């Protein structure tokens, strides 16, 4: 999280950090506002934020003596690349652990505690910029900025080493990656921060990732998960591909995944999702009306069906649409061979293969142009 710019003080070069207050009483909150307003010779500027949503504050100040304060502090600290959380309370006993800021000495210590939190945020941002410069790839591979910042991806992966490798790989194409190691932590994070992409390992220590994805895709409209999801799994059987398609994934990658495949898949999925927003921002910069930006060419293309029917000798089965899955060709071929063997290699199974090929092909028997094949994820 970087320091924000305050348009009301254009000549003040000090970085500005927004403070969100959780549970602090009106008296202490007013005292905080007075202190940060008159700290004119401090190295940092602070502003008490009126909002506590994702991306609307840089430092959290939590009253641990209020009801639910300790739980709020734990949740905020569990966020990947967690923002500094300052616990305010009465405990100063080394056996139980000290609170960051005591109510008895609030006015004397609050500025120093805030400065230490701001220094940690600043150091983290400098480290991130240095890491980005060290790992940057060809400028032609980098994705465009979204609302003045790089696109963010949430990586749900139990292995810390895999999370770290994915973060470095995604940073090469201009995507900021934040990782969590459990589904419960991922749901907390999704409620507090906004992302443009999710990379999901289905096998999690606290449950099935695809079950969580299916549930989030079917929640009410205001809380439904709308961002694209790429499944990254060491299992690439036919049933695994089908489960991922039914759960609502936008791409499927098998471990280990080549770096070029990861870059191309993430770029394709993200650009398809971000195109309306990028078009609206481009029109806004040009001074054109943004109404109807979503109706540009290609945005109202009918969505691909997640599964297609395949008739067999004993009835009809349904398999994932090959055009929807990224890493499907080799696995799909072996799975279809298994379907053929299971149906005793009769004419019905051969018709099923023909219908699957017809479902993946464009109407009227015409071949897809190269750009459309790349957009659909179909190998040349």
Short mmCIF file of C-alpha atoms in Angstrom, two decimals:
data_model
loop_
_atom_site.label_atom_id
_atom_site.label_comp_id
_atom_site.label_asym_id
_atom_site.label_seq_id
_atom_site.Cartn_x
_atom_site.Cartn_y
_atom_site.Cartn_z
CA UNK A 1 0.00 0.00 0.00
CA UNK A 2 1.48 3.34 -1.03
CA UNK A 3 1.01 6.75 0.52
CA UNK A 4 -1.80 8.75 -1.09
CA UNK A 5 -1.79 12.30 -2.38
CA UNK A 6 -3.95 14.92 -0.68
CA UNK A 7 -5.37 17.36 -3.27
CA UNK A 8 -6.18 19.88 -0.52
CA UNK A 9 -2.44 20.29 0.27
CA UNK A 10 -0.69 20.31 -3.12
CA UNK A 11 2.48 21.98 -1.78
CA UNK A 12 3.05 19.59 1.11
CA UNK A 13 5.50 16.94 -0.14
CA UNK A 14 5.17 14.70 2.92
CA UNK A 15 3.50 11.34 2.21
CA UNK A 16 -0.07 11.05 3.47
CA UNK A 17 -1.36 7.92 5.24
CA UNK A 18 -5.03 7.28 5.95
CA UNK A 19 -6.01 5.92 9.37
CA UNK A 20 -9.11 3.77 9.85
CA UNK A 21 -10.48 3.63 13.40
CA UNK A 22 -12.21 0.49 14.69
CA UNK A 23 -14.08 0.67 18.00
CA UNK A 24 -12.28 3.71 19.40
CA UNK A 25 -14.48 5.97 21.54
CA UNK A 26 -15.54 9.45 20.35
CA UNK A 27 -13.26 11.17 22.86
CA UNK A 28 -10.12 9.37 21.71
CA UNK A 29 -11.12 9.65 18.07
CA UNK A 30 -11.48 13.42 18.39
CA UNK A 31 -8.15 13.57 20.21
CA UNK A 32 -6.53 11.63 17.37
CA UNK A 33 -7.93 14.03 14.75
CA UNK A 34 -6.55 17.04 16.63
CA UNK A 35 -3.08 15.51 17.04
CA UNK A 36 -2.63 14.49 13.41
CA UNK A 37 -4.03 17.80 12.15
CA UNK A 38 -1.50 19.91 14.07
CA UNK A 39 1.57 17.65 13.60
CA UNK A 40 3.01 20.06 11.02
CA UNK A 41 6.68 19.20 11.64
CA UNK A 42 6.25 15.43 11.51
CA UNK A 43 7.86 13.42 8.69
CA UNK A 44 4.49 11.97 7.68
CA UNK A 45 0.98 13.35 7.33
CA UNK A 46 -2.04 11.47 8.62
CA UNK A 47 -5.74 11.70 7.97
CA UNK A 48 -8.55 9.91 9.77
CA UNK A 49 -10.45 8.08 7.02
CA UNK A 50 -14.23 8.19 7.03
CA UNK A 51 -14.41 4.82 5.23
CA UNK A 52 -13.04 1.41 6.14
CA UNK A 53 -13.53 -0.50 2.90
CA UNK A 54 -10.88 -2.27 0.79
CA UNK A 55 -8.16 0.13 -0.35
CA UNK A 56 -9.60 3.07 1.64
CA UNK A 57 -7.07 3.16 4.47
CA UNK A 58 -3.37 2.50 5.06
CA UNK A 59 -3.16 2.02 8.86
CA UNK A 60 -5.74 0.42 11.14
CA UNK A 61 -6.23 1.61 14.73
CA UNK A 62 -8.23 -0.98 16.71
CA UNK A 63 -9.52 -0.59 20.29
CA UNK A 64 -8.90 -4.02 21.80
CA UNK A 65 -11.07 -3.19 24.82
CA UNK A 66 -14.21 -2.77 22.71
CA UNK A 67 -16.54 -5.66 21.91
CA UNK A 68 -15.12 -7.71 19.04
CA UNK A 69 -11.96 -5.59 18.86
CA UNK A 70 -9.55 -8.49 19.25
CA UNK A 71 -11.29 -10.46 16.49
CA UNK A 72 -11.16 -7.44 14.16
CA UNK A 73 -7.42 -7.07 14.81
CA UNK A 74 -6.77 -10.76 14.08
CA UNK A 75 -8.75 -10.58 10.83
CA UNK A 76 -6.91 -7.47 9.62
CA UNK A 77 -3.54 -9.04 10.41
CA UNK A 78 -4.43 -12.16 8.40
CA UNK A 79 -4.74 -10.18 5.16
CA UNK A 80 -1.85 -10.90 2.75
CA UNK A 81 0.65 -8.04 2.75
CA UNK A 82 -1.30 -6.98 5.82
CA UNK A 83 -1.64 -3.32 6.64
CA UNK A 84 -0.18 -2.18 9.97
CA UNK A 85 -2.65 -2.82 12.78
CA UNK A 86 -2.19 -0.77 15.96
CA UNK A 87 -3.84 -2.32 19.00
CA UNK A 88 -5.08 0.18 21.59
CA UNK A 89 -5.73 -1.13 25.10
CA UNK A 90 -4.69 -1.20 28.75
CA UNK A 91 -2.27 -4.14 28.86
CA UNK A 92 1.38 -3.41 29.70
CA UNK A 93 2.30 -6.77 31.22
CA UNK A 94 5.19 -8.58 29.54
CA UNK A 95 3.69 -11.95 30.49
CA UNK A 96 0.56 -11.33 28.47
CA UNK A 97 2.11 -9.14 25.80
CA UNK A 98 1.93 -5.38 25.49
CA UNK A 99 -0.64 -3.48 23.48
CA UNK A 100 0.85 -1.17 20.85
CA UNK A 101 -0.76 1.91 22.34
CA UNK A 102 -2.08 2.37 25.88
CA UNK A 103 -5.19 4.40 26.59
CA UNK A 104 -3.46 5.98 29.62
CA UNK A 105 -0.71 7.51 27.46
CA UNK A 106 -2.64 7.84 24.20
CA UNK A 107 -1.96 11.51 23.48
CA UNK A 108 1.77 11.19 24.27
CA UNK A 109 2.53 8.05 22.25
CA UNK A 110 0.09 7.98 19.34
CA UNK A 111 2.26 10.01 16.94
CA UNK A 112 5.37 7.86 17.53
CA UNK A 113 3.39 4.64 17.06
CA UNK A 114 1.87 5.95 13.84
CA UNK A 115 5.33 6.93 12.55
CA UNK A 116 6.67 3.43 13.10
CA UNK A 117 3.69 1.98 11.23
CA UNK A 118 4.19 4.44 8.35
CA UNK A 119 7.89 3.54 8.13
CA UNK A 120 7.01 -0.16 7.81
CA UNK A 121 4.55 0.63 4.99
CA UNK A 122 7.15 2.77 3.23
CA UNK A 123 9.84 0.11 3.54
CA UNK A 124 7.49 -2.56 2.18
CA UNK A 125 6.66 -0.40 -0.83
CA UNK A 126 10.34 0.28 -1.58
CA UNK A 127 11.06 -3.45 -1.38
CA UNK A 128 8.19 -4.22 -3.74
CA UNK A 129 9.41 -1.66 -6.29
CA UNK A 130 12.94 -3.03 -6.16
CA UNK A 131 11.65 -6.59 -6.59
CA UNK A 132 9.54 -5.48 -9.56
CA UNK A 133 12.56 -3.91 -11.26
CA UNK A 134 14.65 -7.02 -10.69
CA UNK A 135 12.05 -9.40 -12.08
CA UNK A 136 10.53 -7.34 -14.89
CA UNK A 137 10.16 -9.02 -18.28
CA UNK A 138 9.69 -7.62 -21.77
CA UNK A 139 7.57 -4.47 -21.68
CA UNK A 140 5.32 -5.98 -24.35
CA UNK A 141 4.16 -8.67 -21.90
CA UNK A 142 3.16 -6.29 -19.12
CA UNK A 143 -0.54 -5.78 -18.51
CA UNK A 144 -2.03 -2.27 -18.40
CA UNK A 145 -2.63 -0.41 -15.17
CA UNK A 146 -6.12 -0.43 -13.63
CA UNK A 147 -7.25 2.86 -12.05
CA UNK A 148 -3.62 3.93 -11.76
CA UNK A 149 -2.35 0.73 -10.12
CA UNK A 150 -1.21 -2.73 -11.30
CA UNK A 151 -3.86 -5.47 -11.45
CA UNK A 152 -4.05 -7.54 -8.25
CA UNK A 153 -4.25 -11.32 -8.07
CA UNK A 154 -5.11 -13.45 -5.04
CA UNK A 155 -3.17 -16.72 -4.96
CA UNK A 156 -4.81 -19.41 -2.78
CA UNK A 157 -2.06 -22.00 -2.41
CA UNK A 158 -1.08 -23.95 0.74
CA UNK A 159 2.61 -24.14 -0.22
CA UNK A 160 4.60 -20.99 0.73
CA UNK A 161 7.29 -21.74 -1.87
CA UNK A 162 4.73 -22.05 -4.68
CA UNK A 163 3.07 -18.81 -3.57
CA UNK A 164 6.43 -17.06 -3.69
CA UNK A 165 7.27 -18.42 -7.15
CA UNK A 166 3.86 -17.42 -8.52
CA UNK A 167 4.24 -13.93 -7.07
CA UNK A 168 7.57 -13.46 -8.85
CA UNK A 169 6.20 -14.86 -12.12
CA UNK A 170 3.10 -12.66 -12.04
CA UNK A 171 5.15 -9.59 -11.21
CA UNK A 172 7.01 -10.09 -14.48
CA UNK A 173 3.84 -9.25 -16.42
CA UNK A 174 2.82 -6.38 -14.15
CA UNK A 175 0.45 -8.19 -11.77
CA UNK A 176 0.71 -7.72 -7.99
CA UNK A 177 0.16 -11.10 -6.33
CA UNK A 178 -0.96 -11.63 -2.74
CA UNK A 179 -1.04 -15.15 -1.34
CA UNK A 180 -2.99 -16.99 1.36
CA UNK A 181 -2.67 -20.58 2.52
CA UNK A 182 -6.24 -21.50 3.51
CA UNK A 183 -9.82 -21.04 2.30
CA UNK A 184 -11.04 -19.31 5.47
CA UNK A 185 -8.29 -16.74 5.15
CA UNK A 186 -9.13 -16.26 1.47
CA UNK A 187 -12.78 -15.48 2.22
CA UNK A 188 -11.75 -12.90 4.84
CA UNK A 189 -9.41 -11.28 2.36
CA UNK A 190 -11.98 -11.17 -0.44
CA UNK A 191 -14.32 -9.27 1.87
CA UNK A 192 -11.72 -6.60 2.61
CA UNK A 193 -9.77 -6.10 -0.61
CA UNK A 194 -10.59 -5.96 -4.31
CA UNK A 195 -8.83 -8.18 -6.85
CA UNK A 196 -8.90 -8.66 -10.60
CA UNK A 197 -7.89 -12.33 -10.63
CA UNK A 198 -7.84 -15.42 -8.42
CA UNK A 199 -5.48 -18.39 -8.81
CA UNK A 200 -6.85 -21.37 -6.88
CA UNK A 201 -5.35 -24.71 -5.82
CA UNK A 202 -8.37 -26.98 -5.19
CA UNK A 203 -6.65 -29.13 -2.53
CA UNK A 204 -6.62 -26.98 0.61
CA UNK A 205 -5.94 -27.94 4.24
CA UNK A 206 -9.35 -26.68 5.40
CA UNK A 207 -11.60 -27.88 2.58
CA UNK A 208 -12.21 -28.17 -1.14
CA UNK A 209 -11.38 -25.05 -3.13
CA UNK A 210 -13.82 -25.87 -5.93
CA UNK A 211 -16.70 -26.15 -3.45
CA UNK A 212 -15.87 -22.67 -2.16
CA UNK A 213 -15.65 -21.34 -5.72
CA UNK A 214 -19.03 -22.87 -6.64
CA UNK A 215 -20.62 -21.34 -3.54
CA UNK A 216 -19.14 -17.88 -4.17
CA UNK A 217 -20.28 -17.97 -7.81
CA UNK A 218 -23.88 -18.66 -6.72
CA UNK A 219 -24.18 -16.10 -3.92
CA UNK A 220 -26.56 -13.11 -4.23
CA UNK A 221 -25.65 -10.52 -6.85
CA UNK A 222 -24.11 -7.98 -4.46
CA UNK A 223 -21.70 -10.51 -2.91
CA UNK A 224 -21.19 -12.87 -5.85
CA UNK A 225 -17.62 -13.55 -6.97
CA UNK A 226 -17.30 -11.90 -10.38
CA UNK A 227 -13.55 -11.90 -10.96
CA UNK A 228 -12.01 -14.59 -13.22
CA UNK A 229 -10.54 -17.68 -11.56
CA UNK A 230 -7.70 -19.87 -12.87
CA UNK A 231 -7.37 -23.30 -11.28
CA UNK A 232 -3.76 -24.43 -10.78
CA UNK A 233 -3.66 -28.08 -9.75
CA UNK A 234 -1.36 -31.09 -9.83
CA UNK A 235 -4.39 -33.20 -10.81
CA UNK A 236 -5.43 -32.97 -14.46
CA UNK A 237 -7.76 -35.91 -14.97
CA UNK A 238 -11.01 -35.67 -16.88
CA UNK A 239 -13.09 -35.56 -13.73
CA UNK A 240 -10.92 -32.77 -12.28
CA UNK A 241 -11.37 -30.69 -15.44
CA UNK A 242 -15.13 -31.25 -15.33
CA UNK A 243 -15.37 -30.24 -11.66
CA UNK A 244 -13.40 -27.06 -12.31
CA UNK A 245 -15.60 -26.13 -15.29
CA UNK A 246 -18.80 -26.74 -13.33
CA UNK A 247 -17.48 -24.70 -10.38
CA UNK A 248 -17.06 -21.68 -12.67
CA UNK A 249 -13.34 -21.44 -13.44
CA UNK A 250 -12.07 -19.42 -16.41
CA UNK A 251 -8.91 -21.45 -17.02
CA UNK A 252 -7.14 -24.60 -15.90
CA UNK A 253 -3.38 -25.10 -15.53
CA UNK A 254 -1.59 -28.25 -14.46
CA UNK A 255 1.47 -28.32 -12.23
CA UNK A 256 4.24 -27.87 -13.06
CA UNK A 257 3.21 -25.08 -15.43
CA UNK A 258 5.68 -23.52 -17.91
CA UNK A 259 6.33 -19.84 -17.33
CA UNK A 260 5.25 -18.90 -20.85
CA UNK A 261 1.96 -20.78 -20.43
CA UNK A 262 1.28 -19.07 -17.10
CA UNK A 263 1.98 -15.64 -18.59
CA UNK A 264 -0.16 -16.20 -21.68
CA UNK A 265 -3.09 -17.65 -19.72
CA UNK A 266 -3.12 -14.91 -17.10
CA UNK A 267 -2.81 -12.20 -19.76
CA UNK A 268 -5.64 -13.64 -21.84
CA UNK A 269 -8.03 -14.10 -18.91
CA UNK A 270 -7.26 -10.71 -17.35
CA UNK A 271 -7.50 -8.72 -20.58
CA UNK A 272 -10.87 -10.29 -21.35
CA UNK A 273 -12.14 -9.32 -17.89
CA UNK A 274 -10.58 -5.81 -17.80
CA UNK A 275 -11.49 -4.76 -21.33
CA UNK A 276 -14.72 -2.87 -20.39
CA UNK A 277 -12.99 -0.99 -17.57
CA UNK A 278 -9.95 -0.12 -19.69
CA UNK A 279 -12.17 1.10 -22.53
CA UNK A 280 -14.16 3.27 -20.11
CA UNK A 281 -10.95 4.77 -18.66
CA UNK A 282 -9.59 5.44 -22.16
CA UNK A 283 -12.81 7.22 -23.14
CA UNK A 284 -12.77 9.24 -19.92
CA UNK A 285 -9.20 10.42 -20.62
CA UNK A 286 -10.20 11.39 -24.15
CA UNK A 287 -13.24 13.29 -22.89
CA UNK A 288 -15.70 10.97 -24.63
CA UNK A 289 -18.94 9.69 -23.06
CA UNK A 290 -18.35 6.38 -21.28
CA UNK A 291 -21.96 5.18 -21.52
CA UNK A 292 -22.09 1.93 -23.46
CA UNK A 293 -18.37 1.22 -23.25
CA UNK A 294 -19.23 -2.41 -22.69
CA UNK A 295 -20.92 -2.64 -26.08
CA UNK A 296 -17.67 -2.42 -28.01
CA UNK A 297 -16.68 -5.19 -30.38
CA UNK A 298 -16.23 -8.53 -28.73
CA UNK A 299 -17.68 -7.66 -25.33
CA UNK A 300 -21.13 -9.13 -25.97
CA UNK A 301 -19.80 -12.34 -27.39
CA UNK A 302 -21.97 -15.22 -26.11
CA UNK A 303 -20.22 -17.05 -23.26
CA UNK A 304 -18.78 -20.49 -23.88
CA UNK A 305 -20.78 -23.38 -22.48
CA UNK A 306 -18.85 -24.98 -19.59
CA UNK A 307 -19.79 -28.52 -20.68
CA UNK A 308 -20.89 -30.16 -23.93
CA UNK A 309 -22.97 -33.35 -24.34
CA UNK A 310 -21.37 -36.53 -25.71
CA UNK A 311 -23.71 -39.42 -26.68
CA UNK A 312 -22.51 -42.89 -25.68
CA UNK A 313 -23.89 -46.36 -26.23
CA UNK A 314 -25.77 -46.38 -22.89
CA UNK A 315 -26.99 -42.78 -23.03
CA UNK A 316 -25.42 -39.32 -22.97
CA UNK A 317 -22.67 -37.89 -20.77
CA UNK A 318 -21.34 -34.34 -20.42
CA UNK A 319 -17.69 -33.31 -20.58
CA UNK A 320 -15.91 -29.91 -20.25
CA UNK A 321 -15.89 -27.71 -23.34
CA UNK A 322 -12.37 -27.94 -24.83
CA UNK A 323 -12.50 -24.26 -25.81
CA UNK A 324 -12.96 -23.24 -22.17
CA UNK A 325 -10.03 -25.08 -20.66
CA UNK A 326 -6.49 -23.87 -21.23
CA UNK A 327 -4.43 -26.98 -20.65
CA UNK A 328 -6.93 -29.48 -21.98
CA UNK A 329 -5.69 -31.01 -25.27
CA UNK A 330 -3.47 -33.85 -24.01
CA UNK A 331 -5.64 -34.66 -20.99
CA UNK A 332 -8.83 -34.38 -23.02
CA UNK A 333 -7.54 -36.81 -25.63
CA UNK A 334 -6.67 -39.44 -23.01
CA UNK A 335 -9.99 -38.93 -21.23
CA UNK A 336 -11.94 -39.34 -24.44
CA UNK A 337 -10.00 -42.53 -25.11
CA UNK A 338 -11.15 -43.79 -21.72
CA UNK A 339 -14.74 -42.87 -22.58
CA UNK A 340 -14.40 -44.77 -25.83
CA UNK A 341 -13.06 -47.86 -24.04
CA UNK A 342 -15.83 -47.68 -21.44
CA UNK A 343 -18.48 -47.68 -24.13
CA UNK A 344 -16.97 -50.84 -25.78
CA UNK A 345 -15.56 -48.94 -28.78
CA UNK A 346 -18.89 -49.10 -30.63
CA UNK A 347 -20.26 -46.65 -33.16
CA UNK A 348 -22.00 -44.64 -30.46
CA UNK A 349 -18.72 -43.60 -28.87
CA UNK A 350 -17.31 -42.62 -32.26
CA UNK A 351 -20.34 -40.44 -32.83
CA UNK A 352 -19.71 -38.94 -29.41
CA UNK A 353 -16.18 -37.98 -30.44
CA UNK A 354 -17.52 -36.43 -33.61
CA UNK A 355 -20.11 -34.39 -31.69
CA UNK A 356 -17.48 -33.17 -29.25
CA UNK A 357 -15.28 -32.00 -32.12
CA UNK A 358 -18.28 -30.31 -33.73
CA UNK A 359 -19.18 -28.53 -30.48
CA UNK A 360 -15.67 -27.13 -30.17
CA UNK A 361 -15.63 -25.98 -33.82
CA UNK A 362 -17.26 -22.72 -35.03
CA UNK A 363 -20.67 -22.75 -36.79
CA UNK A 364 -20.94 -23.51 -40.52
CA UNK A 365 -17.69 -25.50 -40.43
CA UNK A 366 -15.43 -22.47 -40.83
CA UNK A 367 -12.05 -22.43 -39.05
CA UNK A 368 -11.48 -19.93 -36.32
CA UNK A 369 -8.99 -17.13 -37.16
CA UNK A 370 -5.74 -17.26 -35.16
CA UNK A 371 -6.73 -14.35 -32.89
CA UNK A 372 -10.06 -15.94 -32.02
CA UNK A 373 -8.39 -19.31 -31.35
CA UNK A 374 -5.94 -17.66 -28.96
CA UNK A 375 -8.80 -15.82 -27.21
CA UNK A 376 -10.73 -19.06 -26.80
CA UNK A 377 -7.69 -20.91 -25.47
CA UNK A 378 -7.64 -23.46 -28.32
CA UNK A 379 -4.23 -24.73 -29.41
CA UNK A 380 -3.32 -24.03 -33.09
#
